[in-house]
Structures are given as C-alpha cells and as structure tokens.
PDB file of C-alpha atoms in Angstrom:
ATOM      1  CA  MET A   1       0.161 -13.153  36.038  1.00  0.00           C
ATOM      2  CA  ASP A   2       3.341 -14.272  39.155  1.00  0.00           C
ATOM      3  CA  ARG A   3       0.570 -15.861  40.661  1.00  0.00           C
ATOM      4  CA  THR A   4      -1.004 -18.038  37.874  1.00  0.00           C
ATOM      5  CA  HIS A   5       0.938 -18.642  34.711  1.00  0.00           C
ATOM      6  CA  ARG A   6       4.484 -17.736  36.450  1.00  0.00           C
ATOM      7  CA  GLY A   7       7.945 -17.423  34.569  1.00  0.00           C
ATOM      8  CA  VAL A   8       5.733 -16.741  31.806  1.00  0.00           C
ATOM      9  CA  PRO A   9       7.132 -13.524  30.865  1.00  0.00           C
ATOM     10  CA  PHE A  10       4.995 -10.056  30.330  1.00  0.00           C
ATOM     11  CA  GLU A  11       5.122  -6.788  29.311  1.00  0.00           C
ATOM     12  CA  ARG A  12       2.220  -4.187  30.891  1.00  0.00           C
ATOM     13  CA  TYR A  13       1.224  -0.914  30.732  1.00  0.00           C
ATOM     14  CA  ALA A  14      -1.566   1.055  31.657  1.00  0.00           C
ATOM     15  CA  ASP A  15      -4.158  -1.467  30.698  1.00  0.00           C
ATOM     16  CA  ASP A  16      -2.506  -2.929  27.484  1.00  0.00           C
ATOM     17  CA  ILE A  17      -0.341  -6.297  27.966  1.00  0.00           C
ATOM     18  CA  VAL A  18       1.732  -8.906  26.328  1.00  0.00           C
ATOM     19  CA  ILE A  19       2.338 -12.403  26.975  1.00  0.00           C
ATOM     20  CA  HIS A  20       5.169 -14.961  25.564  1.00  0.00           C
ATOM     21  CA  CYS A  21       4.160 -18.526  24.703  1.00  0.00           C
ATOM     22  CA  THR A  22       5.928 -20.300  23.550  1.00  0.00           C
ATOM     23  CA  ARG A  23       3.185 -22.661  22.815  1.00  0.00           C
ATOM     24  CA  MET A  24      -0.752 -21.935  21.144  1.00  0.00           C
ATOM     25  CA  SER A  25      -1.640 -24.655  23.272  1.00  0.00           C
ATOM     26  CA  GLU A  26      -0.664 -22.431  26.641  1.00  0.00           C
ATOM     27  CA  ALA A  27      -1.572 -18.805  24.472  1.00  0.00           C
ATOM     28  CA  VAL A  28      -4.925 -20.716  23.932  1.00  0.00           C
ATOM     29  CA  ARG A  29      -4.884 -21.621  28.286  1.00  0.00           C
ATOM     30  CA  ILE A  30      -3.949 -18.560  29.104  1.00  0.00           C
ATOM     31  CA  ARG A  31      -6.070 -16.604  27.232  1.00  0.00           C
ATOM     32  CA  GLU A  32      -9.030 -18.713  28.952  1.00  0.00           C
ATOM     33  CA  SER A  33      -7.023 -18.241  32.389  1.00  0.00           C
ATOM     34  CA  LEU A  34      -7.142 -14.181  31.849  1.00  0.00           C
ATOM     35  CA  THR A  35     -11.116 -14.150  30.336  1.00  0.00           C
ATOM     36  CA  GLN A  36     -12.216 -16.296  33.186  1.00  0.00           C
ATOM     37  CA  ARG A  37     -10.071 -13.887  36.109  1.00  0.00           C
ATOM     38  CA  MET A  38     -11.825 -10.943  34.814  1.00  0.00           C
ATOM     39  CA  SER A  39     -15.307 -12.514  34.513  1.00  0.00           C
ATOM     40  CA  GLU A  40     -14.920 -13.120  38.248  1.00  0.00           C
ATOM     41  CA  VAL A  41     -13.675  -9.363  39.155  1.00  0.00           C
ATOM     42  CA  GLY A  42     -17.098  -7.704  36.703  1.00  0.00           C
ATOM     43  CA  LEU A  43     -14.829  -6.575  33.539  1.00  0.00           C
ATOM     44  CA  THR A  44     -13.755  -8.118  30.495  1.00  0.00           C
ATOM     45  CA  ILE A  45     -11.048  -8.798  27.676  1.00  0.00           C
ATOM     46  CA  ASN A  46     -11.867  -6.066  24.486  1.00  0.00           C
ATOM     47  CA  GLU A  47     -12.789  -9.199  22.415  1.00  0.00           C
ATOM     48  CA  GLU A  48     -11.127  -7.549  19.277  1.00  0.00           C
ATOM     49  CA  LYS A  49      -7.847  -6.288  20.441  1.00  0.00           C
ATOM     50  CA  SER A  50      -7.122  -9.189  22.464  1.00  0.00           C
ATOM     51  CA  LYS A  51      -5.576 -12.233  19.741  1.00  0.00           C
ATOM     52  CA  ILE A  52      -3.398 -14.640  19.999  1.00  0.00           C
ATOM     53  CA  VAL A  53      -0.974 -13.619  17.486  1.00  0.00           C
ATOM     54  CA  TYR A  54       1.708 -15.769  15.281  1.00  0.00           C
ATOM     55  CA  ILE A  55       5.681 -13.976  15.215  1.00  0.00           C
ATOM     56  CA  ASP A  56       7.624 -16.380  13.272  1.00  0.00           C
ATOM     57  CA  THR A  57      10.227 -16.362  10.339  1.00  0.00           C
ATOM     58  CA  PHE A  58       8.595 -20.176   9.417  1.00  0.00           C
ATOM     59  CA  GLU A  59       5.182 -18.861   8.218  1.00  0.00           C
ATOM     60  CA  ARG A  60       1.893 -19.795   9.700  1.00  0.00           C
ATOM     61  CA  HIS A  61      -1.604 -19.698   8.540  1.00  0.00           C
ATOM     62  CA  ASN A  62      -5.223 -18.251   9.672  1.00  0.00           C
ATOM     63  CA  VAL A  63      -3.313 -16.596  13.026  1.00  0.00           C
ATOM     64  CA  ALA A  64      -2.296 -13.220  13.704  1.00  0.00           C
ATOM     65  CA  THR A  65       0.459 -11.990  12.308  1.00  0.00           C
ATOM     66  CA  ASN A  66       1.169  -9.025  14.037  1.00  0.00           C
ATOM     67  CA  PHE A  67       0.132  -6.189  16.256  1.00  0.00           C
ATOM     68  CA  THR A  68      -0.115  -2.734  18.566  1.00  0.00           C
ATOM     69  CA  PHE A  69       1.626  -1.681  21.229  1.00  0.00           C
ATOM     70  CA  LEU A  70       2.465   1.868  22.783  1.00  0.00           C
ATOM     71  CA  GLY A  71       2.518   2.947  18.939  1.00  0.00           C
ATOM     72  CA  TYR A  72       4.744   0.395  17.534  1.00  0.00           C
ATOM     73  CA  ASP A  73       3.471  -2.049  14.755  1.00  0.00           C
ATOM     74  CA  PHE A  74       5.770  -5.397  15.452  1.00  0.00           C
ATOM     75  CA  LYS A  75       6.163  -7.831  13.096  1.00  0.00           C
ATOM     76  CA  VAL A  76       8.387 -10.500  10.782  1.00  0.00           C
ATOM     77  CA  ARG A  77      10.190  -7.673   7.985  1.00  0.00           C
ATOM     78  CA  THR A  78      12.917  -7.943   5.285  1.00  0.00           C
ATOM     79  CA  LEU A  79      15.996  -6.388   6.504  1.00  0.00           C
ATOM     80  CA  LYS A  80      19.908  -6.619   5.076  1.00  0.00           C
ATOM     81  CA  ASN A  81      22.599  -6.921   6.415  1.00  0.00           C
ATOM     82  CA  SER A  82      26.240  -5.622   6.656  1.00  0.00           C
ATOM     83  CA  LYS A  83      26.690  -7.741   3.468  1.00  0.00           C
ATOM     84  CA  GLY A  84      24.204  -7.056   1.282  1.00  0.00           C
ATOM     85  CA  GLU A  85      22.032 -10.282   2.257  1.00  0.00           C
ATOM     86  CA  LEU A  86      17.969 -10.485   3.405  1.00  0.00           C
ATOM     87  CA  PHE A  87      17.054 -11.894   6.703  1.00  0.00           C
ATOM     88  CA  ARG A  88      13.670 -11.454   7.998  1.00  0.00           C
ATOM     89  CA  LYS A  89      13.192 -11.110  12.342  1.00  0.00           C
ATOM     90  CA  CYS A  90      10.784  -9.575  14.001  1.00  0.00           C
ATOM     91  CA  ILE A  91      11.543  -6.348  15.176  1.00  0.00           C
ATOM     92  CA  PRO A  92       9.176  -2.576  16.106  1.00  0.00           C
ATOM     93  CA  GLY A  93       8.614   0.172  13.865  1.00  0.00           C
ATOM     94  CA  ALA A  94       6.059   2.620  13.888  1.00  0.00           C
ATOM     95  CA  SER A  95       3.144   1.732  13.184  1.00  0.00           C
ATOM     96  CA  MET A  96       1.036   2.701  10.087  1.00  0.00           C
ATOM     97  CA  LYS A  97      -1.940   4.823  12.506  1.00  0.00           C
ATOM     98  CA  ALA A  98       1.508   6.172  13.864  1.00  0.00           C
ATOM     99  CA  MET A  99       2.256   7.150  11.399  1.00  0.00           C
ATOM    100  CA  ARG A 100      -1.278   8.789   9.408  1.00  0.00           C
ATOM    101  CA  ARG A 101      -1.573  10.614  13.375  1.00  0.00           C
ATOM    102  CA  MET A 102       1.571  11.946  12.552  1.00  0.00           C
ATOM    103  CA  VAL A 103       0.448  13.176   8.420  1.00  0.00           C
ATOM    104  CA  ASP A 104      -2.170  14.272   9.367  1.00  0.00           C
ATOM    105  CA  THR A 105      -1.427  15.916  12.134  1.00  0.00           C
ATOM    106  CA  ILE A 106       0.964  17.656  10.062  1.00  0.00           C
ATOM    107  CA  LYS A 107      -1.186  18.398   6.641  1.00  0.00           C
ATOM    108  CA  HIS A 108      -3.156  20.377   9.517  1.00  0.00           C
ATOM    109  CA  TRP A 109      -0.298  22.574  10.383  1.00  0.00           C
ATOM    110  CA  ARG A 110      -1.063  24.052   6.722  1.00  0.00           C
ATOM    111  CA  ILE A 111       2.675  25.064   6.574  1.00  0.00           C
ATOM    112  CA  HIS A 112       2.224  25.955   2.350  1.00  0.00           C
ATOM    113  CA  ARG A 113      -1.011  28.326   3.485  1.00  0.00           C
ATOM    114  CA  SER A 114       1.208  31.116   6.042  1.00  0.00           C
ATOM    115  CA  THR A 115       3.016  32.214   3.389  1.00  0.00           C
ATOM    116  CA  THR A 116       3.004  35.249   6.072  1.00  0.00           C
ATOM    117  CA  ASP A 117       5.648  33.665   7.953  1.00  0.00           C
ATOM    118  CA  ASP A 118       9.115  32.590   7.612  1.00  0.00           C
ATOM    119  CA  LEU A 119      11.225  29.044   7.917  1.00  0.00           C
ATOM    120  CA  ARG A 120      12.446  30.311  11.527  1.00  0.00           C
ATOM    121  CA  ASP A 121       8.403  30.566  12.542  1.00  0.00           C
ATOM    122  CA  PHE A 122       7.555  27.399  11.104  1.00  0.00           C
ATOM    123  CA  SER A 123      10.800  26.001  13.315  1.00  0.00           C
ATOM    124  CA  ARG A 124      10.359  27.371  16.618  1.00  0.00           C
ATOM    125  CA  ARG A 125       6.316  26.149  16.300  1.00  0.00           C
ATOM    126  CA  TYR A 126       7.044  22.484  15.553  1.00  0.00           C
ATOM    127  CA  ASN A 127       9.595  21.422  16.382  1.00  0.00           C
ATOM    128  CA  ALA A 128       9.517  20.177  20.236  1.00  0.00           C
ATOM    129  CA  VAL A 129       7.151  18.039  18.289  1.00  0.00           C
ATOM    130  CA  ILE A 130       9.678  16.541  15.205  1.00  0.00           C
ATOM    131  CA  ARG A 131      12.516  16.200  17.609  1.00  0.00           C
ATOM    132  CA  GLY A 132       9.395  14.022  20.263  1.00  0.00           C
ATOM    133  CA  TRP A 133       8.515  11.806  17.221  1.00  0.00           C
ATOM    134  CA  ILE A 134      11.958  10.910  16.060  1.00  0.00           C
ATOM    135  CA  GLU A 135      12.608  10.592  19.326  1.00  0.00           C
ATOM    136  CA  TYR A 136      10.623   8.069  20.787  1.00  0.00           C
ATOM    137  CA  TYR A 137      10.141   6.415  17.067  1.00  0.00           C
ATOM    138  CA  GLY A 138      12.945   5.936  15.315  1.00  0.00           C
ATOM    139  CA  LYS A 139      14.500   3.674  16.867  1.00  0.00           C
ATOM    140  CA  PHE A 140      13.204   1.227  15.628  1.00  0.00           C
ATOM    141  CA  TRP A 141      12.226   0.138  11.620  1.00  0.00           C
ATOM    142  CA  TYR A 142      15.023   3.430  11.125  1.00  0.00           C
ATOM    143  CA  ARG A 143      14.205   3.569   7.255  1.00  0.00           C
ATOM    144  CA  ASN A 144      11.061   3.431   6.281  1.00  0.00           C
ATOM    145  CA  PHE A 145       9.153   5.863   9.501  1.00  0.00           C
ATOM    146  CA  SER A 146      11.965   8.625   8.983  1.00  0.00           C
ATOM    147  CA  TYR A 147      11.301   7.997   5.002  1.00  0.00           C
ATOM    148  CA  ARG A 148       8.119   8.851   5.775  1.00  0.00           C
ATOM    149  CA  LEU A 149       8.589  11.588   8.173  1.00  0.00           C
ATOM    150  CA  TRP A 150      10.664  12.833   6.053  1.00  0.00           C
ATOM    151  CA  SER A 151       8.884  13.340   2.979  1.00  0.00           C
ATOM    152  CA  ALA A 152       6.066  14.767   4.608  1.00  0.00           C
ATOM    153  CA  LEU A 153       7.794  17.832   6.361  1.00  0.00           C
ATOM    154  CA  GLN A 154       9.421  18.405   2.823  1.00  0.00           C
ATOM    155  CA  SER A 155       7.343  18.476   0.707  1.00  0.00           C
ATOM    156  CA  ARG A 156       5.033  21.532   3.195  1.00  0.00           C
ATOM    157  CA  LEU A 157       7.636  23.119   3.984  1.00  0.00           C
ATOM    158  CA  LEU A 158       8.335  22.846  -0.948  1.00  0.00           C
ATOM    159  CA  LYS A 159       4.867  23.646  -1.111  1.00  0.00           C
ATOM    160  CA  TRP A 160       5.449  26.994   1.665  1.00  0.00           C
ATOM    161  CA  MET A 161       8.392  27.560  -0.605  1.00  0.00           C
ATOM    162  CA  LYS A 162       6.981  27.980  -3.995  1.00  0.00           C
ATOM    163  CA  SER A 163       3.700  30.061  -3.093  1.00  0.00           C
ATOM    164  CA  LYS A 164       5.805  32.509  -1.076  1.00  0.00           C
ATOM    165  CA  TYR A 165       8.466  32.728  -3.881  1.00  0.00           C
ATOM    166  CA  ARG A 166       5.954  32.413  -6.235  1.00  0.00           C
ATOM    167  CA  ILE A 167       8.642  29.967  -8.216  1.00  0.00           C
ATOM    168  CA  SER A 168       8.167  26.848  -9.659  1.00  0.00           C
ATOM    169  CA  ILE A 169       8.734  23.635  -7.206  1.00  0.00           C
ATOM    170  CA  ARG A 170      12.609  23.022  -9.185  1.00  0.00           C
ATOM    171  CA  GLN A 171      13.830  26.657  -8.585  1.00  0.00           C
ATOM    172  CA  ALA A 172      11.639  26.198  -4.041  1.00  0.00           C
ATOM    173  CA  GLU A 173      14.169  21.965  -4.258  1.00  0.00           C
ATOM    174  CA  HIS A 174      17.053  24.135  -4.929  1.00  0.00           C
ATOM    175  CA  ARG A 175      16.040  27.720  -2.099  1.00  0.00           C
ATOM    176  CA  LEU A 176      16.281  25.051   0.106  1.00  0.00           C
ATOM    177  CA  ARG A 177      18.763  22.969  -0.052  1.00  0.00           C
ATOM    178  CA  LEU A 178      20.452  26.606   0.311  1.00  0.00           C
ATOM    179  CA  VAL A 179      18.447  26.726   3.662  1.00  0.00           C
ATOM    180  CA  ARG A 180      19.811  24.158   5.442  1.00  0.00           C
ATOM    181  CA  ARG A 181      23.370  24.300   3.860  1.00  0.00           C
ATOM    182  CA  GLU A 182      23.064  27.488   5.691  1.00  0.00           C
ATOM    183  CA  ASN A 183      21.561  26.818   8.648  1.00  0.00           C
ATOM    184  CA  PRO A 184      21.106  22.190   9.241  1.00  0.00           C
ATOM    185  CA  GLU A 185      19.922  22.965  12.467  1.00  0.00           C
ATOM    186  CA  LEU A 186      16.995  25.354  11.472  1.00  0.00           C
ATOM    187  CA  PHE A 187      14.759  22.705  11.679  1.00  0.00           C
ATOM    188  CA  ALA A 188      14.976  18.903  14.078  1.00  0.00           C
ATOM    189  CA  HIS A 189      14.753  16.763  11.642  1.00  0.00           C
ATOM    190  CA  TRP A 190      17.421  17.836   8.847  1.00  0.00           C
ATOM    191  CA  TYR A 191      19.248  16.729  11.726  1.00  0.00           C
ATOM    192  CA  LEU A 192      18.466  14.531  13.600  1.00  0.00           C
ATOM    193  CA  LEU A 193      16.986  11.890  10.885  1.00  0.00           C
ATOM    194  CA  ARG A 194      20.232  10.424   8.913  1.00  0.00           C
ATOM    195  CA  ALA A 195      18.834   9.319   5.724  1.00  0.00           C
ATOM    196  CA  SER A 196      17.518  12.552   4.970  1.00  0.00           C
ATOM    197  CA  ASN A 197      19.480  12.315   1.429  1.00  0.00           C
ATOM    198  CA  VAL A 198      16.476   9.815   0.290  1.00  0.00           C
TER     199      VAL A 198
END
C-alpha cells in the first residue's frame, strides 16, 4: 500500500484489511490493483468477503452500506444526543454474528438445567467469559449490545431460579432481585453493564 497507494489510510489485522477511499473510482482502482498483485504472487482475493462499501449519512443504492471487521459491524446508525435530538453517524457495534455466537454460548451452558449448582458456581464458572465480552464489545453501540447480553443472561438465571425452587416467574424475579441487591458484584454483567436497568 505504501509503495503503490501512498497516502491512502488503511487498517490491517492478519489477512483482513480495511482501506479508506474518498471516491468510488478510487476504490475500484485499488481493488483492481490488489487483485492483480495477489495474482502475481499466486494468491486470490476472497470475492465474498472483499467488497466496496459506501458509508455515509446520504443514502446510496446498488452498493453495500455496511461491513464486518474484527467482530464489529460498521454502518450508519441513528443516535440521540444529550438534548434528545436524533442524528445519524457511522459507528461500530457488536456484529450480528458475534451476538448470535454469544447467545448460543449462553444457551449451551444450560444454566437452567444445573439445579444442583448455586449462583456462586455459575459466577466462578462464567464470569471471566462474560467480562471478556463486555470489555471487548461494550465500547461501541453500547445500549443495543448491553440489552441483548443482559436479556440472554438474565433469562437463563431466571429459568434456573424457577426450576431449582419450583416457584413462579414473578417469585423468581423477586428472589434474583434480592440476590443482586445483596451481592451486586456476583455476576460481571450486574456491575459492568450500565444499562442493566432495562
């Protein structure tokens, strides 16, 4: 890039790269140049993953408007400022694929079936994973990520409480609320997710 496209900003991690272009013609030219260079060294570009993406607050048709990089979806999102006014801006957020993977992992823990365990067992077993998710994905598009993760974890804990003590969902919610009040740092998402009141 520095030799043939000096001044064009880009990010690279392993074999993934994001190149920032100011015009569509520039993006097409660089893509063709990279395809040719890869061919010269006996490599090919993954056509499915390699694409030109247009990201701006102005709508553009017949071209992709989002991409995924390092587990984040980059696209224009609608946000709200401190005055309650809506505005649009391109920001990253945990990708849909990453969120599905987290939810599937939580389901595979089968917490609600482990009625011989107690909440401290779950805390010791899963807190490191939960903390890692929050520290990596919780930096951007926070509200959506925190709501999805909070809901997935709390629903499993409520099912466990309901199954273990053979009580109604309302009673389970009350018990879990009391436990959280007495031990607010028992689970990582209880004290690391600012949107935990959802």
